[in-house]
PDB file of C-alpha atoms in Angstrom:
ATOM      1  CA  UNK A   1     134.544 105.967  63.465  1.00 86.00           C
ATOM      2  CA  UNK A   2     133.899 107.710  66.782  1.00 86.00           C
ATOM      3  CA  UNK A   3     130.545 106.439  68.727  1.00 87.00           C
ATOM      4  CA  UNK A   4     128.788 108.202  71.153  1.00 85.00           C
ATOM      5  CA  UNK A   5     130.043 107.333  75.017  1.00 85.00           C
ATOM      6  CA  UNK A   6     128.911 108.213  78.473  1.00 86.00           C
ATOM      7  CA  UNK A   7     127.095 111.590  79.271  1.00 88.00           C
ATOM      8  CA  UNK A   8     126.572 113.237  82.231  1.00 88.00           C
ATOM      9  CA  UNK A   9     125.393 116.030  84.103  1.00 89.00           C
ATOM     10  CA  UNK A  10     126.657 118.093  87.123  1.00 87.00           C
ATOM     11  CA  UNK A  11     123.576 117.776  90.122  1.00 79.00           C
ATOM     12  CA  UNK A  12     121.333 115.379  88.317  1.00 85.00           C
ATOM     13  CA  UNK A  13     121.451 112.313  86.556  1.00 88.00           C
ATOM     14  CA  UNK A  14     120.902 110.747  82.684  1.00 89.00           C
ATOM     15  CA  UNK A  15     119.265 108.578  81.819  1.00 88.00           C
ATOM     16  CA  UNK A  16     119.261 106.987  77.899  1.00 86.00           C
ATOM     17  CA  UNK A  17     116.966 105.763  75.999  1.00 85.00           C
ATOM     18  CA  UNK A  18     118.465 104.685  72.578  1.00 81.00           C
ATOM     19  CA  UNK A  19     119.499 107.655  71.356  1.00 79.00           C
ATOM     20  CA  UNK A  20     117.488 109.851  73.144  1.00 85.00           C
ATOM     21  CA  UNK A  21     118.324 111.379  76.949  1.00 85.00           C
ATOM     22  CA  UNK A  22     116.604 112.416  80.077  1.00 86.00           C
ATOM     23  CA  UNK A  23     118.693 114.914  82.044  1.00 86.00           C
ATOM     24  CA  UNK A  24     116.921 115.335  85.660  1.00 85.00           C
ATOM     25  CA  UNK A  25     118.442 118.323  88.053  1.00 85.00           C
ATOM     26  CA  UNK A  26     117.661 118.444  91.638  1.00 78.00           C
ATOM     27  CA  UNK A  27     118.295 121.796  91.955  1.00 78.00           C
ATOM     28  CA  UNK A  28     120.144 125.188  91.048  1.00 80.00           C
ATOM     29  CA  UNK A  29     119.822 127.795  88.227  1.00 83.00           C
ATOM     30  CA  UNK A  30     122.780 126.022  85.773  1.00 86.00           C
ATOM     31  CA  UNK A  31     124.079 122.771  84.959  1.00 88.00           C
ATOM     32  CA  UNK A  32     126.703 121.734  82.923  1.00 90.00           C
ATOM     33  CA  UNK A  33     126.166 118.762  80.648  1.00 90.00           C
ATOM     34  CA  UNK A  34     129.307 116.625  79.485  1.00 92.00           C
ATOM     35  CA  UNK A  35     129.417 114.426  76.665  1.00 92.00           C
ATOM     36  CA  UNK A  36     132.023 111.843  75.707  1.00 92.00           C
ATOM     37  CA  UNK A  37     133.116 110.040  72.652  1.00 92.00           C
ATOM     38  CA  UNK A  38     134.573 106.601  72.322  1.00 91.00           C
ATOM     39  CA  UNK A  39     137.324 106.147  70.238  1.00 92.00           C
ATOM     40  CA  UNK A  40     137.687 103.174  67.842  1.00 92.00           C
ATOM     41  CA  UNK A  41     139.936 101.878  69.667  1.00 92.00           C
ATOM     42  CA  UNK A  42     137.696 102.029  72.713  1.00 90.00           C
ATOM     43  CA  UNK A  43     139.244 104.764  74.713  1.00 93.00           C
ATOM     44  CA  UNK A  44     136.991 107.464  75.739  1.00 93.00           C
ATOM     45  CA  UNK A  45     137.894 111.076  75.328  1.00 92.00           C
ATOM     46  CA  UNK A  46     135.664 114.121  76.371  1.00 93.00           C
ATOM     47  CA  UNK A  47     133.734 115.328  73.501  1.00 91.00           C
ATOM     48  CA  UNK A  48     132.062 118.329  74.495  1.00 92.00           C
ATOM     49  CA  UNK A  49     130.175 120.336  77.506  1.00 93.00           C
ATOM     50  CA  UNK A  50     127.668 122.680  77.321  1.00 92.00           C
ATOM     51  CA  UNK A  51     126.099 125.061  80.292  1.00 91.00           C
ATOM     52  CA  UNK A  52     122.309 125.099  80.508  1.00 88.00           C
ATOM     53  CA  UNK A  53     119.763 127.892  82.431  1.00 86.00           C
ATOM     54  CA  UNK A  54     117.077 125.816  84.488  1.00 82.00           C
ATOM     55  CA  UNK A  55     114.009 126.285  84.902  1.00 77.00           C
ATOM     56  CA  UNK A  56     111.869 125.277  87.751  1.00 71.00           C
ATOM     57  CA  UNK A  57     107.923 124.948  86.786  1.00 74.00           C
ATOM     58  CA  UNK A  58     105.181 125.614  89.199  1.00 80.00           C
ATOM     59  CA  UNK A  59     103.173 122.457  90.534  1.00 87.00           C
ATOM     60  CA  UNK A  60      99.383 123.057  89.587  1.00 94.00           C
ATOM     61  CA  UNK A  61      97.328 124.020  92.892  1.00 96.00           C
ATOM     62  CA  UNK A  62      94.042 123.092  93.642  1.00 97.00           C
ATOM     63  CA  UNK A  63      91.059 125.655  94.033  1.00 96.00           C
ATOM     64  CA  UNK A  64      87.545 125.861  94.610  1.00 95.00           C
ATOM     65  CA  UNK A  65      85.808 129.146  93.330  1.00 91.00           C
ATOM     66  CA  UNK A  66      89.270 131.091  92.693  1.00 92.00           C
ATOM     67  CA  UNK A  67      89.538 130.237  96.852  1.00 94.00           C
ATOM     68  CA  UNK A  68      93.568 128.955  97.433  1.00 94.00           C
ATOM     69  CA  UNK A  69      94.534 126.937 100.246  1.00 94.00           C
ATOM     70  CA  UNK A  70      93.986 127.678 103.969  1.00 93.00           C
ATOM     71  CA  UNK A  71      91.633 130.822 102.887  1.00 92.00           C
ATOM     72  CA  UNK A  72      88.219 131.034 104.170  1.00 90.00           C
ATOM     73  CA  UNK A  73      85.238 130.750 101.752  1.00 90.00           C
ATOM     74  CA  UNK A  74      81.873 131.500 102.648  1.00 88.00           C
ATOM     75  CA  UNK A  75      79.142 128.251 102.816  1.00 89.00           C
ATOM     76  CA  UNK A  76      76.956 129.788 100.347  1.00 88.00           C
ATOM     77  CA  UNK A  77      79.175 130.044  97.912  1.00 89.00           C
ATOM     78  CA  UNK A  78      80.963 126.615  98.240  1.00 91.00           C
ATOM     79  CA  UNK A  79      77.717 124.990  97.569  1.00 91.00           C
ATOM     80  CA  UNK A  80      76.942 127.144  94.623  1.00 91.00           C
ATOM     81  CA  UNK A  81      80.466 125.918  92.884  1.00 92.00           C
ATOM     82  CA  UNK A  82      79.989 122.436  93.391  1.00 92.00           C
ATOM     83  CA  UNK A  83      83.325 121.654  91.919  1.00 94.00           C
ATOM     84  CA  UNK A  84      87.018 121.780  92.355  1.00 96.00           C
ATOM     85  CA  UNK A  85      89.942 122.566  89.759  1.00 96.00           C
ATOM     86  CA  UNK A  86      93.745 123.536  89.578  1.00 96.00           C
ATOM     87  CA  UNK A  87      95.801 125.852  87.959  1.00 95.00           C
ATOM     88  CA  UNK A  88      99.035 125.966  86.535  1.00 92.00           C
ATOM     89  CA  UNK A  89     101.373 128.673  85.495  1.00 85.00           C
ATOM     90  CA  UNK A  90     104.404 128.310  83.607  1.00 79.00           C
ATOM     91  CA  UNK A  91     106.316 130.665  80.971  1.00 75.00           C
ATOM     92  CA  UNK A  92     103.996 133.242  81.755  1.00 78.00           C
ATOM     93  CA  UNK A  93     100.936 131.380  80.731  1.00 84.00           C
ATOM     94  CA  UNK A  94      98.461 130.058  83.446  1.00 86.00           C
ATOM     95  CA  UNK A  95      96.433 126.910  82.429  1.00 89.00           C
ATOM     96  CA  UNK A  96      92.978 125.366  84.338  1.00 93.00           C
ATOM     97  CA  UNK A  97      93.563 121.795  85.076  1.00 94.00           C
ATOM     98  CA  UNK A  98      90.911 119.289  85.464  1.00 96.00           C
ATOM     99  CA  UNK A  99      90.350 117.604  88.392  1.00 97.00           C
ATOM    100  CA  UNK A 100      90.112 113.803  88.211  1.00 97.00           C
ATOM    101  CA  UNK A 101      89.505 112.422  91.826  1.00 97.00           C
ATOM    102  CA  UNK A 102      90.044 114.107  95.532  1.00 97.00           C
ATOM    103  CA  UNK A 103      88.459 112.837  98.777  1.00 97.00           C
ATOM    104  CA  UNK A 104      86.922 115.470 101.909  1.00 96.00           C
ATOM    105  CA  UNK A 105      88.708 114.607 105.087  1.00 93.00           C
ATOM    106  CA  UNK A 106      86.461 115.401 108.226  1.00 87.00           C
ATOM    107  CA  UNK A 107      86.312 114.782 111.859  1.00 81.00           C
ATOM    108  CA  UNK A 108      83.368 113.776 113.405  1.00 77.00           C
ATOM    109  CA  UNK A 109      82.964 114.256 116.970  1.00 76.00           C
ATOM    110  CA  UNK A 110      86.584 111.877 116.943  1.00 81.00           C
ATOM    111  CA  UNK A 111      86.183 110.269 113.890  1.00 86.00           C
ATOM    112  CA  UNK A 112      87.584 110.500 110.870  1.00 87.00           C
ATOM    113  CA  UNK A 113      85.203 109.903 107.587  1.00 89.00           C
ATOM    114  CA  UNK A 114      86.766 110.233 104.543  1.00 94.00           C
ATOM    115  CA  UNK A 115      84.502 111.388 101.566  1.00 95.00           C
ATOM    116  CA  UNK A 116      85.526 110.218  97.900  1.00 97.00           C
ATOM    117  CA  UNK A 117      84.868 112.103  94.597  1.00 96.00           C
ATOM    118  CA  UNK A 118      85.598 110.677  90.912  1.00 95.00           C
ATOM    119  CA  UNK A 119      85.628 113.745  89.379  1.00 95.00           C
ATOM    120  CA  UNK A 120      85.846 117.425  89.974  1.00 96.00           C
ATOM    121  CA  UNK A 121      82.395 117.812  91.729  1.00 96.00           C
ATOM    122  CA  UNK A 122      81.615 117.617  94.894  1.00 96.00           C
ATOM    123  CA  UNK A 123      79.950 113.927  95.519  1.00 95.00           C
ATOM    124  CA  UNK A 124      76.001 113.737  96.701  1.00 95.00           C
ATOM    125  CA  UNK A 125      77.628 112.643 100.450  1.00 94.00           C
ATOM    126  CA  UNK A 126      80.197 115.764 100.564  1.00 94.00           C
ATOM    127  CA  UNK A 127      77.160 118.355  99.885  1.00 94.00           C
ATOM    128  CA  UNK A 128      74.941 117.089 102.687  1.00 92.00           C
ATOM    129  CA  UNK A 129      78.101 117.499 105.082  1.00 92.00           C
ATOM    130  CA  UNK A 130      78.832 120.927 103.647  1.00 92.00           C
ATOM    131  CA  UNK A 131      74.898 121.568 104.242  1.00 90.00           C
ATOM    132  CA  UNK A 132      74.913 120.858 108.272  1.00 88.00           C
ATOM    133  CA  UNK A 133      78.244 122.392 108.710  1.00 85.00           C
ATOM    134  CA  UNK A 134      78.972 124.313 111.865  1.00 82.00           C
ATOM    135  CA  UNK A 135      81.087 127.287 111.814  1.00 79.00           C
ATOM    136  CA  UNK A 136      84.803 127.048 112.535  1.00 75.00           C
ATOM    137  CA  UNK A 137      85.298 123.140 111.308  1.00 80.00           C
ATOM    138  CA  UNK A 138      87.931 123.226 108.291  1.00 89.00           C
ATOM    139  CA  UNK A 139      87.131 120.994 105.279  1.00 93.00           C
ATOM    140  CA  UNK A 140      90.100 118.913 104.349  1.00 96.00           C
ATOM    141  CA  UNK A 141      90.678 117.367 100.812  1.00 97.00           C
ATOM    142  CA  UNK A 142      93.045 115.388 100.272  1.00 97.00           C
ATOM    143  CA  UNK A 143      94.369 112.725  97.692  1.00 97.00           C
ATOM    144  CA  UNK A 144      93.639 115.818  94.882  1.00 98.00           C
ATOM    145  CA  UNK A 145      94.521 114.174  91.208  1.00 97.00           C
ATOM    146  CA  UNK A 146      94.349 115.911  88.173  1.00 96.00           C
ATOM    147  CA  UNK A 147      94.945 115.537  84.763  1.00 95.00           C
ATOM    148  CA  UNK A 148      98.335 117.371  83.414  1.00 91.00           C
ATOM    149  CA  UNK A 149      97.599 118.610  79.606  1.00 87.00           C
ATOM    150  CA  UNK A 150      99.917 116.066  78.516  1.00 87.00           C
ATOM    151  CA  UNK A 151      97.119 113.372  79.691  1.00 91.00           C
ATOM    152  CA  UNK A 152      99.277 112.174  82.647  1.00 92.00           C
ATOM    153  CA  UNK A 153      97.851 112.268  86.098  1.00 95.00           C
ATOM    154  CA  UNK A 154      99.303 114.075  88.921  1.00 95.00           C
ATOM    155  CA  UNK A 155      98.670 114.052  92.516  1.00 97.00           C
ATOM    156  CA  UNK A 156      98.316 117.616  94.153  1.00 97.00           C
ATOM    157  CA  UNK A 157      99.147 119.051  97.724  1.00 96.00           C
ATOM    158  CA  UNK A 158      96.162 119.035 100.359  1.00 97.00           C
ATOM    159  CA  UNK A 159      93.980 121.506 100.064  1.00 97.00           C
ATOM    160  CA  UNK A 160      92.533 123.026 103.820  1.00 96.00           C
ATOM    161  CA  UNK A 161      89.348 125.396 103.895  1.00 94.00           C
ATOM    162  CA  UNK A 162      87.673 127.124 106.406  1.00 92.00           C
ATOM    163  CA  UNK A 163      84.597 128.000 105.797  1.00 89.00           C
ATOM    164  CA  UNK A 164      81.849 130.906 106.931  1.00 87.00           C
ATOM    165  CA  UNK A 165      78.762 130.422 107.869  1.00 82.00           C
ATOM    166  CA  UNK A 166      77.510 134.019 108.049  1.00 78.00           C
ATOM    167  CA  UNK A 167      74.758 135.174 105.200  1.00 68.00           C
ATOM    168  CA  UNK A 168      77.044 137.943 104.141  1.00 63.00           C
ATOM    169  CA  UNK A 169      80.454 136.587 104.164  1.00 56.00           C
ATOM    170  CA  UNK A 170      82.563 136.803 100.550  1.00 57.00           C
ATOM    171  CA  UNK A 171      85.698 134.786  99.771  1.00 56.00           C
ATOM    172  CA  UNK A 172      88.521 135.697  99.142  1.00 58.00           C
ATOM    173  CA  UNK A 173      89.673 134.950  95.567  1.00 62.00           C
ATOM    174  CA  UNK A 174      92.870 134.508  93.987  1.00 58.00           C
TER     175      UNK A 174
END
């Protein structure tokens, strides 16, 4: 009787797991996958090959308000959310993401204070920065981790804001 034998990939690698695989590609829009059969003899013979479309998934993005990356938000408003999130689309379906932790990176005259968050709100320390802060300093947050729908956590790119201290200003959303 014929067994199963080696299988591979072209630009990625397998990896097995009894009889279950993990097929990882690196990059492209194809791959073809190869599988071989061992003979009872013990000589391996190709079995079959098959060609597969990939597709690459969005990374979840961080936002606060419907405000994206290096986008200005106005200081009212950033207080009022109180909160950060992500998003996620893939096969045409976008999902909110909890956040889970995320620290606020400022400078200080030349110091750098870090400010850490379990959760997706903004911790007690954060809001009394936001509060005195002058125009034209960026809020940095960094070390963004959220929870992926399949329960496992994920760490997120930075996140920069700028933020405007004029009464009237309005954000721009995504």
């Amino acid at each position: 009787k014929n067994k199963l034998g080696p299988v591979a990939v072209d630009g990625g690698s397998v990896l097995r797991n009894g009889n279950n695989f993990i097929v990882k590609v690196k990059e492209g829009n194809r791959c073809v996958l190869a599988v071989y059969i061992q003979k009872p003899n013990g000589k391996i013979e190709f079995g079959l090959s098959k060609t597969y479309k990939i597709v690459h998934l969005e990374d979840p993005f961080p936002l606060i308000g419907g405000v994206k990356s290096d986008s200005i938000i106005a200081k009212h408003e950033l207080l009022g959310i109180n909160s950060m999130y992500a998003k996620m689309t893939r096969f045409n379906k976008t999902t909110e993401i909890k956040i889970i932790s995320f620290e606020m990176q400022v400078f200080m005259d030349t110091l750098e204070v870090n400010y850490k968050s379990m959760g997706e709100r903004f911790s007690p320390e954060m809001r009394r920065y936001m509060q005195q802060l002058k125009p034209g300093v960026p809020l940095n947050f960094t070390q963004i981790i959220c929870q992926m729908p399949n329960g496992t956590p994920r760490k997120l790119t930075d996140m920069k804001l700028f933020v405007d201290c004029s009464p009237r200003c309005v954000s721009a959303k995504e």
